[in-house]
PDB file of C-alpha atoms in Angstrom:
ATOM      1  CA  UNK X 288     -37.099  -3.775 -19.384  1.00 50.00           C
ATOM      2  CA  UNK X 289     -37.058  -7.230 -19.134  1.00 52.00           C
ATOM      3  CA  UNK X 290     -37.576  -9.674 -15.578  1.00 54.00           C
ATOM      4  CA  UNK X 291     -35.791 -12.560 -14.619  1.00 62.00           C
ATOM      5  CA  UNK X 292     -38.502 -12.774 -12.162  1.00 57.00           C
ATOM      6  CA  UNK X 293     -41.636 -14.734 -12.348  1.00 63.00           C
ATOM      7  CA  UNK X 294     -44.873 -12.659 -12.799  1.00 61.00           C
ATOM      8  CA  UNK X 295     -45.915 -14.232  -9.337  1.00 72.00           C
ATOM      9  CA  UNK X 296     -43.044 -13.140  -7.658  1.00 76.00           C
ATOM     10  CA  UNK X 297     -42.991  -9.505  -9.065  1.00 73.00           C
ATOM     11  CA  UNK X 298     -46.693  -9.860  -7.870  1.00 77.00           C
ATOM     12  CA  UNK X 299     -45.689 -10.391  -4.487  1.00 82.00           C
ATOM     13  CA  UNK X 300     -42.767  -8.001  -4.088  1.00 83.00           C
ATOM     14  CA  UNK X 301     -45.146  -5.164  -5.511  1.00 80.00           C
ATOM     15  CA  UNK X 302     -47.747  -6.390  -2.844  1.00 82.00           C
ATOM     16  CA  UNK X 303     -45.010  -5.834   0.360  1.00 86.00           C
ATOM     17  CA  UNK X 304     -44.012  -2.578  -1.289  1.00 82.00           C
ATOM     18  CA  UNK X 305     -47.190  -1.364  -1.370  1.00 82.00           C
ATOM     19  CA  UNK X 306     -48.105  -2.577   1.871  1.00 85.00           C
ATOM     20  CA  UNK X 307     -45.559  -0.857   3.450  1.00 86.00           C
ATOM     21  CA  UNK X 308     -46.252   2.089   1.871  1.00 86.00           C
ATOM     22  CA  UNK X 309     -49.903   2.047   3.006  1.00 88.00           C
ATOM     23  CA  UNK X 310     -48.237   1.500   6.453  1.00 91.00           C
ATOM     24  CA  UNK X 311     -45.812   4.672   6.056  1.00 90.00           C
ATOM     25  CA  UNK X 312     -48.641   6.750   5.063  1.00 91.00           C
ATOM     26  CA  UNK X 313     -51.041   5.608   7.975  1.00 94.00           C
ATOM     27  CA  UNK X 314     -48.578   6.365  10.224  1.00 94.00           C
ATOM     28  CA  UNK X 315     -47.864   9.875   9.675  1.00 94.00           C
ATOM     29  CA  UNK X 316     -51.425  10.163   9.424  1.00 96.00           C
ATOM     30  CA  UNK X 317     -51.705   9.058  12.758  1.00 97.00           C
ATOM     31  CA  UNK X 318     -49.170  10.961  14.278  1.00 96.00           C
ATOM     32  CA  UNK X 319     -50.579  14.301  12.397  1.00 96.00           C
ATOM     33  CA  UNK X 320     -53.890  13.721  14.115  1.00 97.00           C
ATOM     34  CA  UNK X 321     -52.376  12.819  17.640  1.00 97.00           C
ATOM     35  CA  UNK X 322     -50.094  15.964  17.382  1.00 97.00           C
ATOM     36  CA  UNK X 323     -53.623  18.215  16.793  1.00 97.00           C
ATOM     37  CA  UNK X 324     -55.109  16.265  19.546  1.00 98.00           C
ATOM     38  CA  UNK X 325     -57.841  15.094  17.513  1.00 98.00           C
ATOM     39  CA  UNK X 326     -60.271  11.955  17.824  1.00 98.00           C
ATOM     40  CA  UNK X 327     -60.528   9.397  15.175  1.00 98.00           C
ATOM     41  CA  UNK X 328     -64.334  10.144  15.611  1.00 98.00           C
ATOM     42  CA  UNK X 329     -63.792  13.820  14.659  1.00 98.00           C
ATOM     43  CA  UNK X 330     -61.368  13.405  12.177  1.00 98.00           C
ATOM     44  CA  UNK X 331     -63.168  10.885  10.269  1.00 98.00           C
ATOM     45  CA  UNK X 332     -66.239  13.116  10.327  1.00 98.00           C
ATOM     46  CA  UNK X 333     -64.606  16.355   8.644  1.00 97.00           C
ATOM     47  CA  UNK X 334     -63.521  13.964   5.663  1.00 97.00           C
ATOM     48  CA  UNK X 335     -66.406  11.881   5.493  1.00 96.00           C
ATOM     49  CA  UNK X 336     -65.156   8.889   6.830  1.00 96.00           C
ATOM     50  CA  UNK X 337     -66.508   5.850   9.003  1.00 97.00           C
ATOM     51  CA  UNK X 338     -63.998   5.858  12.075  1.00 98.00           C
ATOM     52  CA  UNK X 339     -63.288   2.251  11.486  1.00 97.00           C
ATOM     53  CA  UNK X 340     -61.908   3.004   8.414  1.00 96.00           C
ATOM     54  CA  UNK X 341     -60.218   6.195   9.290  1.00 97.00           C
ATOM     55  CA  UNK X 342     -58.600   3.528  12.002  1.00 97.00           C
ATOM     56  CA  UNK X 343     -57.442   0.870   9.216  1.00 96.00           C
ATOM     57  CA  UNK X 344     -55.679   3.505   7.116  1.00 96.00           C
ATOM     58  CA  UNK X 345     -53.566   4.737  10.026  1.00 96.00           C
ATOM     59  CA  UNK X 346     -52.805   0.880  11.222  1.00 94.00           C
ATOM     60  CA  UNK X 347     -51.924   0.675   6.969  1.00 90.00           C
ATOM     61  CA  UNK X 348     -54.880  -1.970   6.420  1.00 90.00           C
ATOM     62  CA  UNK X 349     -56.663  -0.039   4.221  1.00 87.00           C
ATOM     63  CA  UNK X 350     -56.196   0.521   0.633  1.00 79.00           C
ATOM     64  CA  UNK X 351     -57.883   3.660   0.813  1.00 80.00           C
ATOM     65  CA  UNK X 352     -58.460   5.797  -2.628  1.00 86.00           C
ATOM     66  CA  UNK X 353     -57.013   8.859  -3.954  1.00 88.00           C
ATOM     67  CA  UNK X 354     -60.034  11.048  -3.046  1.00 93.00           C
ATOM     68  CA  UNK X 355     -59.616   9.600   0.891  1.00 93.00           C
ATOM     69  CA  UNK X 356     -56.447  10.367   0.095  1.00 92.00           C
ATOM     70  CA  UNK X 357     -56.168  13.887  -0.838  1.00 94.00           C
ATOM     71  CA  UNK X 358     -59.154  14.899   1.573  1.00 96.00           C
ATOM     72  CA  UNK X 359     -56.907  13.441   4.582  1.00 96.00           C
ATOM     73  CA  UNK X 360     -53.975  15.933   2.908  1.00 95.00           C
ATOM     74  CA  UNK X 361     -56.578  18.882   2.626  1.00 96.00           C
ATOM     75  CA  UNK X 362     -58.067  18.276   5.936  1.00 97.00           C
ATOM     76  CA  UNK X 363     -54.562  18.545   7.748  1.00 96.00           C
ATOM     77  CA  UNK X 364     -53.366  21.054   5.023  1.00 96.00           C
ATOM     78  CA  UNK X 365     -50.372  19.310   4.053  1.00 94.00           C
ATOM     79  CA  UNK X 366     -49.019  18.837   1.121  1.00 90.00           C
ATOM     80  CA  UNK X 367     -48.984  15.561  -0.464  1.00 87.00           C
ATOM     81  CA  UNK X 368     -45.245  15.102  -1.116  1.00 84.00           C
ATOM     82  CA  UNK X 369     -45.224  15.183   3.433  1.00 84.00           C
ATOM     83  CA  UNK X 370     -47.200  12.249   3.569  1.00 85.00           C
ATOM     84  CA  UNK X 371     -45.431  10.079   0.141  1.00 79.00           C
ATOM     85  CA  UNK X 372     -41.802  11.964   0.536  1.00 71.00           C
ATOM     86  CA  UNK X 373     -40.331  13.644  -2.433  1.00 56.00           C
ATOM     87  CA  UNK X 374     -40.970  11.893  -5.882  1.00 49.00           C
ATOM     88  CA  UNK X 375     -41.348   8.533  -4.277  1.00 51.00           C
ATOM     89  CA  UNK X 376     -44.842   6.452  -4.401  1.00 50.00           C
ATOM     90  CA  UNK X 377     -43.707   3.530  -4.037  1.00 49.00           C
ATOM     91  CA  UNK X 378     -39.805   2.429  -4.367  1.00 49.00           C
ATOM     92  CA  UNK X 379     -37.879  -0.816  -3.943  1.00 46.00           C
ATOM     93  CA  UNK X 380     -35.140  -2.629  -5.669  1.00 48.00           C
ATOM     94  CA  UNK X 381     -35.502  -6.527  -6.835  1.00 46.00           C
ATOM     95  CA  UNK X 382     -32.627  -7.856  -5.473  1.00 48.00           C
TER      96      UNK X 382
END
């Protein structure tokens, strides 16, 4: 498949995908964690996280790695597909 689009702009509408994916994903994070009542503190400590960081990837400021990734998943027992939705890890449409 072929672009109209410059690689710069493609660049950038990949970037605000992704970015609000990260955000998606934080947030259910977040709200899995507040629903167990749990600290960031405590959290961060059963997956071998700094809280600060724990903190950035539920705000979706953290481009945090698979492995952070699928220990969050394992930690709340979830599976992955609950935290990315069905068959989607990042979609958009160029307009």
């Amino acid at each position: 498949m072929t672009s109209s689009y410059p690689a710069s702009t493609l660049g950038n509408i990949y970037r605000q995908a992704f970015q609000a994916q990260l955000k998606k994903m934080g947030t259910k994070f977040s709200l899995l964690r507040e629903a167990r009542k749990e600290s960031i503190n405590s959290v961060a400590t059963a997956v071998g996280l700094r809280p600060e960081i724990l903190e950035q990837i539920e705000n979706g400021k953290h481009d945090f790695r698979f492995k952070t990734f699928f220990a969050l998943c394992d930690y709340y027992k979830i599976e992955i597909e609950s935290i990315i939705g069905q068959g989607e890890l990042l979609h958009f449409t160029l307009e």
